[in-house]
Amino acid sequence: MFNKKKKVLLIIPAYNEEENILKTCQSIKKCNKDIDYIIINDGSKDKTGEICEKNKLNHINLVHNLGIGGAVQTGYKYAFENDYDIAVQFDGDGQHDVNYVEDIIKPIIDGNADFVIGSRFVKELSEFKSTGARRFGIKIISFFIKLFTGTKIADTTSGFRAVNKKIIAEFAQNYPTEYPEPVSTTELLKKGYKVEEVAVKMNEREGGVSSIRAWKNAYYMINVILSIFIVSIRRYK
């Protein structure tokens, strides 16, 4: 069971997720745990917004598409303004299993971590591990994060992540718009936050199209690595 003294929010960014968003929210309700959610409808051009309205799903409609970074930051602003203790990024495409939310918030509740990543790679729980090209890209990013921070992060692009109240406040003010998962992880490590990975099971997307389709693009990878490098050499108070 969730710790009743902690207010937990799932931040669900959604762009053109008409095939998945209702099922995702139904899975959250079925888990019968004391947890809130907010869908950030990121200027979807399909019926995502209509489905949220019709089914009275808790959501915010963005007028323009801000991209994953802007959508997630909107969720952190909502979490900060509504005084949540823990925020969990949770994809709207059905890939994340709500039954693992308890696992990824536990290190925060126990005081052992500030930031927890739900990982496909620390244990063999998840049969779905994405395409070979994307796994190769993740390994490259993992190498450079360890090179620049001294910490190995296996699942560098996981969107299943939990943060404590202090990081909610930080992310509400400043969150990367480009390559947000690896860049924000690098920044938190350089600032001395306690970061932990927890094994989770992930599912393959059932419908729609992923917004990340550039893993074979060398230009994309170079920019990710440069962004990690720039963040790693900044001076933090």
Tab-separated table of N, CA and C in Angstrom, residues 61-201:
chain	number	residue	atom	x	y	z
A	61	ASN	N	-5.176	20.887	-21.002
A	61	ASN	CA	-4.998	20.994	-22.450
A	61	ASN	C	-4.007	22.114	-22.767
A	62	LEU	N	-2.913	21.772	-23.422
A	62	LEU	CA	-1.983	22.796	-23.897
A	62	LEU	C	-2.420	23.245	-25.282
A	63	VAL	N	-2.438	24.547	-25.498
A	63	VAL	CA	-2.910	25.088	-26.775
A	63	VAL	C	-1.974	24.704	-27.908
A	64	HIS	N	-0.682	24.722	-27.634
A	64	HIS	CA	0.327	24.370	-28.631
A	64	HIS	C	1.128	23.165	-28.158
A	65	ASN	N	1.680	22.425	-29.086
A	65	ASN	CA	2.544	21.298	-28.758
A	65	ASN	C	3.889	21.810	-28.247
A	66	LEU	N	4.191	21.521	-26.995
A	66	LEU	CA	5.450	21.970	-26.395
A	66	LEU	C	6.542	20.920	-26.468
A	67	GLY	N	6.185	19.695	-26.851
A	67	GLY	CA	7.154	18.615	-26.811
A	67	GLY	C	7.176	17.985	-25.434
A	68	ILE	N	7.856	16.850	-25.312
A	68	ILE	CA	7.826	16.082	-24.076
A	68	ILE	C	8.352	16.869	-22.883
A	69	GLY	N	9.403	17.658	-23.097
A	69	GLY	CA	9.969	18.429	-21.995
A	69	GLY	C	8.987	19.453	-21.446
A	70	GLY	N	8.366	20.223	-22.340
A	70	GLY	CA	7.404	21.236	-21.915
A	70	GLY	C	6.170	20.634	-21.283
A	71	ALA	N	5.698	19.513	-21.828
A	71	ALA	CA	4.519	18.851	-21.269
A	71	ALA	C	4.796	18.334	-19.866
A	72	VAL	N	5.936	17.691	-19.691
A	72	VAL	CA	6.277	17.146	-18.374
A	72	VAL	C	6.485	18.275	-17.367
A	73	GLN	N	7.128	19.363	-17.782
A	73	GLN	CA	7.312	20.481	-16.858
A	73	GLN	C	5.969	21.065	-16.415
A	74	THR	N	4.994	21.095	-17.320
A	74	THR	CA	3.647	21.536	-16.944
A	74	THR	C	3.109	20.660	-15.814
A	75	GLY	N	3.355	19.353	-15.913
A	75	GLY	CA	2.939	18.442	-14.849
A	75	GLY	C	3.638	18.723	-13.534
A	76	TYR	N	4.935	19.056	-13.604
A	76	TYR	CA	5.668	19.390	-12.378
A	76	TYR	C	5.164	20.698	-11.769
A	77	LYS	N	4.795	21.651	-12.606
A	77	LYS	CA	4.208	22.890	-12.091
A	77	LYS	C	2.898	22.590	-11.347
A	78	TYR	N	2.092	21.710	-11.936
A	78	TYR	CA	0.836	21.311	-11.296
A	78	TYR	C	1.123	20.617	-9.958
A	79	ALA	N	2.125	19.730	-9.935
A	79	ALA	CA	2.482	19.019	-8.704
A	79	ALA	C	2.960	19.996	-7.633
A	80	PHE	N	3.766	20.968	-8.041
A	80	PHE	CA	4.280	21.963	-7.097
A	80	PHE	C	3.154	22.830	-6.541
A	81	GLU	N	2.294	23.306	-7.420
A	81	GLU	CA	1.210	24.197	-6.999
A	81	GLU	C	0.180	23.491	-6.117
A	82	ASN	N	0.088	22.160	-6.260
A	82	ASN	CA	-0.877	21.400	-5.465
A	82	ASN	C	-0.221	20.617	-4.324
A	83	ASP	N	1.028	20.968	-4.028
A	83	ASP	CA	1.723	20.484	-2.832
A	83	ASP	C	1.851	18.965	-2.761
A	84	TYR	N	2.224	18.344	-3.882
A	84	TYR	CA	2.470	16.897	-3.874
A	84	TYR	C	3.855	16.603	-3.311
A	85	ASP	N	3.979	15.478	-2.631
A	85	ASP	CA	5.245	15.057	-2.046
A	85	ASP	C	6.122	14.306	-3.039
A	86	ILE	N	5.482	13.532	-3.913
A	86	ILE	CA	6.199	12.723	-4.896
A	86	ILE	C	5.479	12.847	-6.237
A	87	ALA	N	6.246	13.030	-7.297
A	87	ALA	CA	5.674	13.038	-8.645
A	87	ALA	C	6.321	11.914	-9.450
A	88	VAL	N	5.504	11.236	-10.233
A	88	VAL	CA	5.967	10.105	-11.043
A	88	VAL	C	5.608	10.373	-12.494
A	89	GLN	N	6.619	10.392	-13.361
A	89	GLN	CA	6.339	10.487	-14.793
A	89	GLN	C	5.845	9.125	-15.272
A	90	PHE	N	4.768	9.156	-16.046
A	90	PHE	CA	4.093	7.912	-16.416
A	90	PHE	C	3.555	8.086	-17.833
A	91	ASP	N	4.042	7.286	-18.779
A	91	ASP	CA	3.672	7.461	-20.183
A	91	ASP	C	2.194	7.170	-20.427
A	92	GLY	N	1.618	7.906	-21.370
A	92	GLY	CA	0.218	7.721	-21.718
A	92	GLY	C	-0.037	6.665	-22.757
A	93	ASP	N	1.021	5.959	-23.186
A	93	ASP	CA	0.880	5.000	-24.280
A	93	ASP	C	0.702	3.558	-23.822
A	94	GLY	N	0.578	3.350	-22.512
A	94	GLY	CA	0.366	1.997	-21.997
A	94	GLY	C	1.627	1.196	-21.767
A	95	GLN	N	2.800	1.793	-21.973
A	95	GLN	CA	4.044	1.040	-21.807
A	95	GLN	C	4.416	0.820	-20.342
A	96	HIS	N	3.967	1.713	-19.470
A	96	HIS	CA	4.317	1.594	-18.056
A	96	HIS	C	3.226	0.849	-17.290
A	97	ASP	N	3.660	0.040	-16.338
A	97	ASP	CA	2.756	-0.768	-15.524
A	97	ASP	C	2.580	-0.079	-14.182
A	98	VAL	N	1.345	0.338	-13.888
A	98	VAL	CA	1.081	1.091	-12.662
A	98	VAL	C	1.398	0.280	-11.406
A	99	ASN	N	1.431	-1.038	-11.512
A	99	ASN	CA	1.731	-1.874	-10.347
A	99	ASN	C	3.160	-1.689	-9.850
A	100	TYR	N	4.025	-1.082	-10.677
A	100	TYR	CA	5.408	-0.850	-10.268
A	100	TYR	C	5.621	0.539	-9.680
A	101	VAL	N	4.574	1.354	-9.637
A	101	VAL	CA	4.712	2.690	-9.057
A	101	VAL	C	5.162	2.596	-7.607
A	102	GLU	N	4.578	1.651	-6.878
A	102	GLU	CA	4.940	1.480	-5.468
A	102	GLU	C	6.429	1.175	-5.321
A	103	ASP	N	6.976	0.384	-6.256
A	103	ASP	CA	8.397	0.032	-6.189
A	103	ASP	C	9.297	1.240	-6.415
A	104	ILE	N	8.903	2.109	-7.348
A	104	ILE	CA	9.822	3.210	-7.652
A	104	ILE	C	9.685	4.389	-6.680
A	105	ILE	N	8.591	4.454	-5.940
A	105	ILE	CA	8.513	5.528	-4.944
A	105	ILE	C	9.047	5.087	-3.576
A	106	LYS	N	9.194	3.782	-3.378
A	106	LYS	CA	9.630	3.283	-2.065
A	106	LYS	C	10.992	3.847	-1.628
A	107	PRO	N	12.014	3.879	-2.500
A	107	PRO	CA	13.291	4.449	-2.056
A	107	PRO	C	13.181	5.909	-1.626
A	108	ILE	N	12.245	6.663	-2.229
A	108	ILE	CA	12.032	8.057	-1.822
A	108	ILE	C	11.353	8.113	-0.465
A	109	ILE	N	10.319	7.313	-0.286
A	109	ILE	CA	9.603	7.276	1.001
A	109	ILE	C	10.538	6.841	2.133
A	110	ASP	N	11.423	5.887	1.843
A	110	ASP	CA	12.358	5.383	2.856
A	110	ASP	C	13.534	6.332	3.098
A	111	GLY	N	13.644	7.383	2.276
A	111	GLY	CA	14.735	8.345	2.434
A	111	GLY	C	16.048	7.902	1.827
A	112	ASN	N	16.009	6.878	0.970
A	112	ASN	CA	17.236	6.362	0.367
A	112	ASN	C	17.555	6.983	-0.988
A	113	ALA	N	16.616	7.708	-1.566
A	113	ALA	CA	16.838	8.314	-2.880
A	113	ALA	C	15.991	9.569	-3.024
A	114	ASP	N	16.485	10.489	-3.849
A	114	ASP	CA	15.720	11.685	-4.207
A	114	ASP	C	15.011	11.496	-5.540
A	115	PHE	N	15.612	10.647	-6.362
A	115	PHE	CA	15.169	10.475	-7.745
A	115	PHE	C	15.329	9.006	-8.111
A	116	VAL	N	14.268	8.398	-8.626
A	116	VAL	CA	14.296	6.962	-8.930
A	116	VAL	C	13.867	6.735	-10.376
A	117	ILE	N	14.631	5.914	-11.061
A	117	ILE	CA	14.350	5.576	-12.460
A	117	ILE	C	13.835	4.151	-12.528
A	118	GLY	N	12.680	3.963	-13.159
A	118	GLY	CA	12.182	2.620	-13.429
A	118	GLY	C	12.920	2.055	-14.624
A	119	SER	N	13.676	0.991	-14.404
A	119	SER	CA	14.624	0.502	-15.410
A	119	SER	C	14.257	-0.863	-15.975
A	120	ARG	N	14.426	-0.986	-17.285
A	120	ARG	CA	14.245	-2.264	-17.978
A	120	ARG	C	15.483	-3.131	-17.926
A	121	PHE	N	16.608	-2.569	-17.485
A	121	PHE	CA	17.885	-3.241	-17.701
A	121	PHE	C	18.629	-3.670	-16.442
A	122	VAL	N	18.174	-3.273	-15.250
A	122	VAL	CA	18.915	-3.681	-14.052
A	122	VAL	C	18.606	-5.115	-13.649
A	123	LYS	N	17.428	-5.626	-14.048
A	123	LYS	CA	17.074	-7.029	-13.854
A	123	LYS	C	16.277	-7.474	-15.071
A	124	GLU	N	16.109	-8.770	-15.211
A	124	GLU	CA	15.388	-9.302	-16.370
A	124	GLU	C	13.892	-9.416	-16.096
A	125	LEU	N	13.279	-8.325	-15.653
A	125	LEU	CA	11.833	-8.339	-15.417
A	125	LEU	C	11.058	-8.059	-16.699
A	126	SER	N	11.602	-7.186	-17.516
A	126	SER	CA	10.874	-6.704	-18.677
A	126	SER	C	11.288	-7.441	-19.941
A	127	GLU	N	10.342	-8.141	-20.552
A	127	GLU	CA	10.617	-8.800	-21.825
A	127	GLU	C	10.769	-7.771	-22.933
A	128	PHE	N	9.985	-6.674	-22.848
A	128	PHE	CA	10.073	-5.623	-23.854
A	128	PHE	C	11.191	-4.652	-23.481
A	129	LYS	N	12.192	-4.534	-24.346
A	129	LYS	CA	13.334	-3.659	-24.092
A	129	LYS	C	13.592	-2.701	-25.253
A	130	SER	N	12.618	-2.499	-26.121
A	130	SER	CA	12.713	-1.583	-27.248
A	130	SER	C	13.540	-2.201	-28.373
A	131	THR	N	13.723	-1.422	-29.453
A	131	THR	CA	14.419	-1.919	-30.641
A	131	THR	C	15.925	-2.017	-30.394
A	132	GLY	N	16.589	-2.795	-31.239
A	132	GLY	CA	18.032	-2.933	-31.117
A	132	GLY	C	18.746	-1.604	-31.292
A	133	ALA	N	18.287	-0.776	-32.244
A	133	ALA	CA	18.912	0.520	-32.484
A	133	ALA	C	18.786	1.417	-31.261
A	134	ARG	N	17.603	1.401	-30.637
A	134	ARG	CA	17.415	2.255	-29.469
A	134	ARG	C	18.225	1.745	-28.289
A	135	ARG	N	18.300	0.422	-28.104
A	135	ARG	CA	19.108	-0.122	-27.005
A	135	ARG	C	20.572	0.256	-27.182
A	136	PHE	N	21.052	0.242	-28.425
A	136	PHE	CA	22.437	0.641	-28.700
A	136	PHE	C	22.642	2.111	-28.341
A	137	GLY	N	21.670	2.944	-28.718
A	137	GLY	CA	21.753	4.358	-28.380
A	137	GLY	C	21.758	4.582	-26.878
A	138	ILE	N	20.942	3.822	-26.150
A	138	ILE	CA	20.880	3.933	-24.696
A	138	ILE	C	22.231	3.577	-24.075
A	139	LYS	N	22.888	2.552	-24.607
A	139	LYS	CA	24.202	2.156	-24.080
A	139	LYS	C	25.237	3.253	-24.294
A	140	ILE	N	25.182	3.906	-25.444
A	140	ILE	CA	26.115	5.001	-25.714
A	140	ILE	C	25.886	6.141	-24.723
A	141	ILE	N	24.610	6.509	-24.537
A	141	ILE	CA	24.289	7.585	-23.594
A	141	ILE	C	24.713	7.198	-22.184
A	142	SER	N	24.480	5.939	-21.806
A	142	SER	CA	24.876	5.451	-20.488
A	142	SER	C	26.385	5.595	-20.281
A	143	PHE	N	27.155	5.269	-21.318
A	143	PHE	CA	28.621	5.384	-21.239
A	143	PHE	C	29.035	6.819	-20.938
A	144	PHE	N	28.436	7.781	-21.637
A	144	PHE	CA	28.840	9.175	-21.465
A	144	PHE	C	28.352	9.759	-20.139
A	145	ILE	N	27.187	9.333	-19.662
A	145	ILE	CA	26.746	9.804	-18.348
A	145	ILE	C	27.711	9.313	-17.267
A	146	LYS	N	28.128	8.056	-17.376
A	146	LYS	CA	29.101	7.546	-16.405
A	146	LYS	C	30.439	8.262	-16.537
A	147	LEU	N	30.863	8.553	-17.764
A	147	LEU	CA	32.129	9.248	-18.001
A	147	LEU	C	32.127	10.617	-17.335
A	148	PHE	N	31.001	11.331	-17.438
A	148	PHE	CA	30.934	12.707	-16.949
A	148	PHE	C	30.508	12.828	-15.486
A	149	THR	N	29.833	11.799	-14.945
A	149	THR	CA	29.336	11.904	-13.566
A	149	THR	C	29.911	10.847	-12.628
A	150	GLY	N	30.462	9.774	-13.196
A	150	GLY	CA	30.979	8.684	-12.380
A	150	GLY	C	29.921	7.685	-11.946
A	151	THR	N	28.679	7.879	-12.400
A	151	THR	CA	27.578	6.991	-12.007
A	151	THR	C	27.004	6.295	-13.232
A	152	LYS	N	26.836	4.990	-13.143
A	152	LYS	CA	26.251	4.238	-14.248
A	152	LYS	C	24.738	4.259	-14.150
A	153	ILE	N	24.100	4.698	-15.215
A	153	ILE	CA	22.647	4.649	-15.337
A	153	ILE	C	22.340	3.739	-16.519
A	154	ALA	N	21.664	2.630	-16.253
A	154	ALA	CA	21.432	1.638	-17.308
A	154	ALA	C	20.325	2.062	-18.279
A	155	ASP	N	19.215	2.568	-17.741
A	155	ASP	CA	18.074	2.921	-18.599
A	155	ASP	C	17.970	4.444	-18.682
A	156	THR	N	18.810	5.016	-19.516
A	156	THR	CA	18.989	6.469	-19.545
A	156	THR	C	17.807	7.226	-20.126
A	157	THR	N	16.952	6.560	-20.891
A	157	THR	CA	15.829	7.263	-21.525
A	157	THR	C	14.476	6.838	-20.958
A	158	SER	N	14.482	6.116	-19.862
A	158	SER	CA	13.217	5.695	-19.260
A	158	SER	C	12.373	6.909	-18.904
A	159	GLY	N	11.101	6.868	-19.294
A	159	GLY	CA	10.177	7.927	-18.922
A	159	GLY	C	9.387	7.599	-17.676
A	160	PHE	N	9.744	6.519	-17.009
A	160	PHE	CA	9.070	6.068	-15.785
A	160	PHE	C	9.973	6.447	-14.619
A	161	ARG	N	9.750	7.639	-14.040
A	161	ARG	CA	10.682	8.211	-13.079
A	161	ARG	C	9.920	8.869	-11.932
A	162	ALA	N	10.473	8.789	-10.738
A	162	ALA	CA	9.846	9.394	-9.559
A	162	ALA	C	10.808	10.378	-8.911
A	163	VAL	N	10.268	11.501	-8.413
A	163	VAL	CA	11.100	12.507	-7.763
A	163	VAL	C	10.459	12.942	-6.447
A	164	ASN	N	11.305	13.449	-5.547
A	164	ASN	CA	10.795	13.921	-4.267
A	164	ASN	C	10.339	15.380	-4.364
A	165	LYS	N	9.921	15.924	-3.243
A	165	LYS	CA	9.319	17.257	-3.224
A	165	LYS	C	10.312	18.342	-3.629
A	166	LYS	N	11.557	18.192	-3.212
A	166	LYS	CA	12.570	19.196	-3.546
A	166	LYS	C	12.806	19.257	-5.048
A	167	ILE	N	12.848	18.098	-5.700
A	167	ILE	CA	13.082	18.076	-7.144
A	167	ILE	C	11.835	18.524	-7.897
A	168	ILE	N	10.648	18.250	-7.355
A	168	ILE	CA	9.421	18.783	-7.966
A	168	ILE	C	9.539	20.300	-8.094
A	169	ALA	N	9.972	20.956	-7.024
A	169	ALA	CA	10.111	22.415	-7.039
A	169	ALA	C	11.150	22.857	-8.064
A	170	GLU	N	12.245	22.109	-8.165
A	170	GLU	CA	13.291	22.447	-9.142
A	170	GLU	C	12.786	22.296	-10.563
A	171	PHE	N	12.157	21.159	-10.840
A	171	PHE	CA	11.693	20.883	-12.196
A	171	PHE	C	10.538	21.814	-12.604
A	172	ALA	N	9.763	22.267	-11.624
A	172	ALA	CA	8.690	23.208	-11.935
A	172	ALA	C	9.260	24.521	-12.467
A	173	GLN	N	10.468	24.864	-12.012
A	173	GLN	CA	11.115	26.096	-12.454
A	173	GLN	C	11.988	25.905	-13.681
A	174	ASN	N	12.632	24.742	-13.763
A	174	ASN	CA	13.601	24.521	-14.838
A	174	ASN	C	13.645	23.041	-15.201
A	175	TYR	N	13.250	22.743	-16.435
A	175	TYR	CA	13.264	21.359	-16.906
A	175	TYR	C	13.716	21.356	-18.366
A	176	PRO	N	14.602	20.444	-18.752
A	176	PRO	CA	15.136	20.471	-20.122
A	176	PRO	C	14.058	20.246	-21.176
A	177	THR	N	14.095	21.035	-22.226
A	177	THR	CA	13.150	20.843	-23.330
A	177	THR	C	13.689	19.862	-24.363
A	178	GLU	N	15.009	19.757	-24.457
A	178	GLU	CA	15.649	18.832	-25.392
A	178	GLU	C	16.265	17.668	-24.621
A	179	TYR	N	15.982	16.442	-25.058
A	179	TYR	CA	16.548	15.227	-24.465
A	179	TYR	C	16.367	15.235	-22.937
A	180	PRO	N	15.145	15.430	-22.451
A	180	PRO	CA	14.936	15.696	-21.020
A	180	PRO	C	15.361	14.585	-20.080
A	181	GLU	N	15.199	13.318	-20.470
A	181	GLU	CA	15.535	12.240	-19.531
A	181	GLU	C	17.037	12.182	-19.247
A	182	PRO	N	17.900	11.994	-20.266
A	182	PRO	CA	19.333	11.918	-19.945
A	182	PRO	C	19.911	13.221	-19.411
A	183	VAL	N	19.423	14.354	-19.914
A	183	VAL	CA	19.962	15.640	-19.473
A	183	VAL	C	19.580	15.926	-18.021
A	184	SER	N	18.319	15.707	-17.657
A	184	SER	CA	17.905	15.968	-16.271
A	184	SER	C	18.580	15.003	-15.308
A	185	THR	N	18.774	13.760	-15.722
A	185	THR	CA	19.465	12.789	-14.870
A	185	THR	C	20.900	13.230	-14.615
A	186	THR	N	21.581	13.654	-15.668
A	186	THR	CA	22.961	14.134	-15.525
A	186	THR	C	23.025	15.329	-14.588
A	187	GLU	N	22.102	16.256	-14.755
A	187	GLU	CA	22.090	17.454	-13.918
A	187	GLU	C	21.877	17.110	-12.449
A	188	LEU	N	20.960	16.201	-12.167
A	188	LEU	CA	20.702	15.818	-10.774
A	188	LEU	C	21.913	15.120	-10.158
A	189	LEU	N	22.581	14.285	-10.934
A	189	LEU	CA	23.789	13.622	-10.436
A	189	LEU	C	24.881	14.637	-10.124
A	190	LYS	N	25.067	15.617	-10.996
A	190	LYS	CA	26.095	16.635	-10.765
A	190	LYS	C	25.768	17.503	-9.555
A	191	LYS	N	24.485	17.651	-9.260
A	191	LYS	CA	24.077	18.444	-8.096
A	191	LYS	C	24.151	17.654	-6.793
A	192	GLY	N	24.457	16.368	-6.894
A	192	GLY	CA	24.640	15.561	-5.694
A	192	GLY	C	23.389	14.884	-5.169
A	193	TYR	N	22.324	14.867	-5.961
A	193	TYR	CA	21.120	14.156	-5.534
A	193	TYR	C	21.362	12.648	-5.540
A	194	LYS	N	20.637	11.959	-4.683
A	194	LYS	CA	20.737	10.500	-4.619
A	194	LYS	C	19.818	9.903	-5.691
A	195	VAL	N	20.429	9.206	-6.631
A	195	VAL	CA	19.697	8.638	-7.771
A	195	VAL	C	19.778	7.116	-7.708
A	196	GLU	N	18.660	6.466	-7.913
A	196	GLU	CA	18.607	5.001	-7.844
A	196	GLU	C	17.797	4.464	-9.022
A	197	GLU	N	18.167	3.279	-9.488
A	197	GLU	CA	17.375	2.577	-10.494
A	197	GLU	C	16.677	1.390	-9.860
A	198	VAL	N	15.423	1.188	-10.244
A	198	VAL	CA	14.622	0.080	-9.731
A	198	VAL	C	14.076	-0.707	-10.915
A	199	ALA	N	14.149	-2.003	-10.832
A	199	ALA	CA	13.675	-2.850	-11.928
A	199	ALA	C	12.163	-2.760	-12.083
A	200	VAL	N	11.712	-2.569	-13.315
A	200	VAL	CA	10.284	-2.554	-13.621
A	200	VAL	C	10.038	-3.353	-14.901
A	201	LYS	N	8.801	-3.730	-15.075
A	201	LYS	CA	8.394	-4.371	-16.320
A	201	LYS	C	7.702	-3.333	-17.190
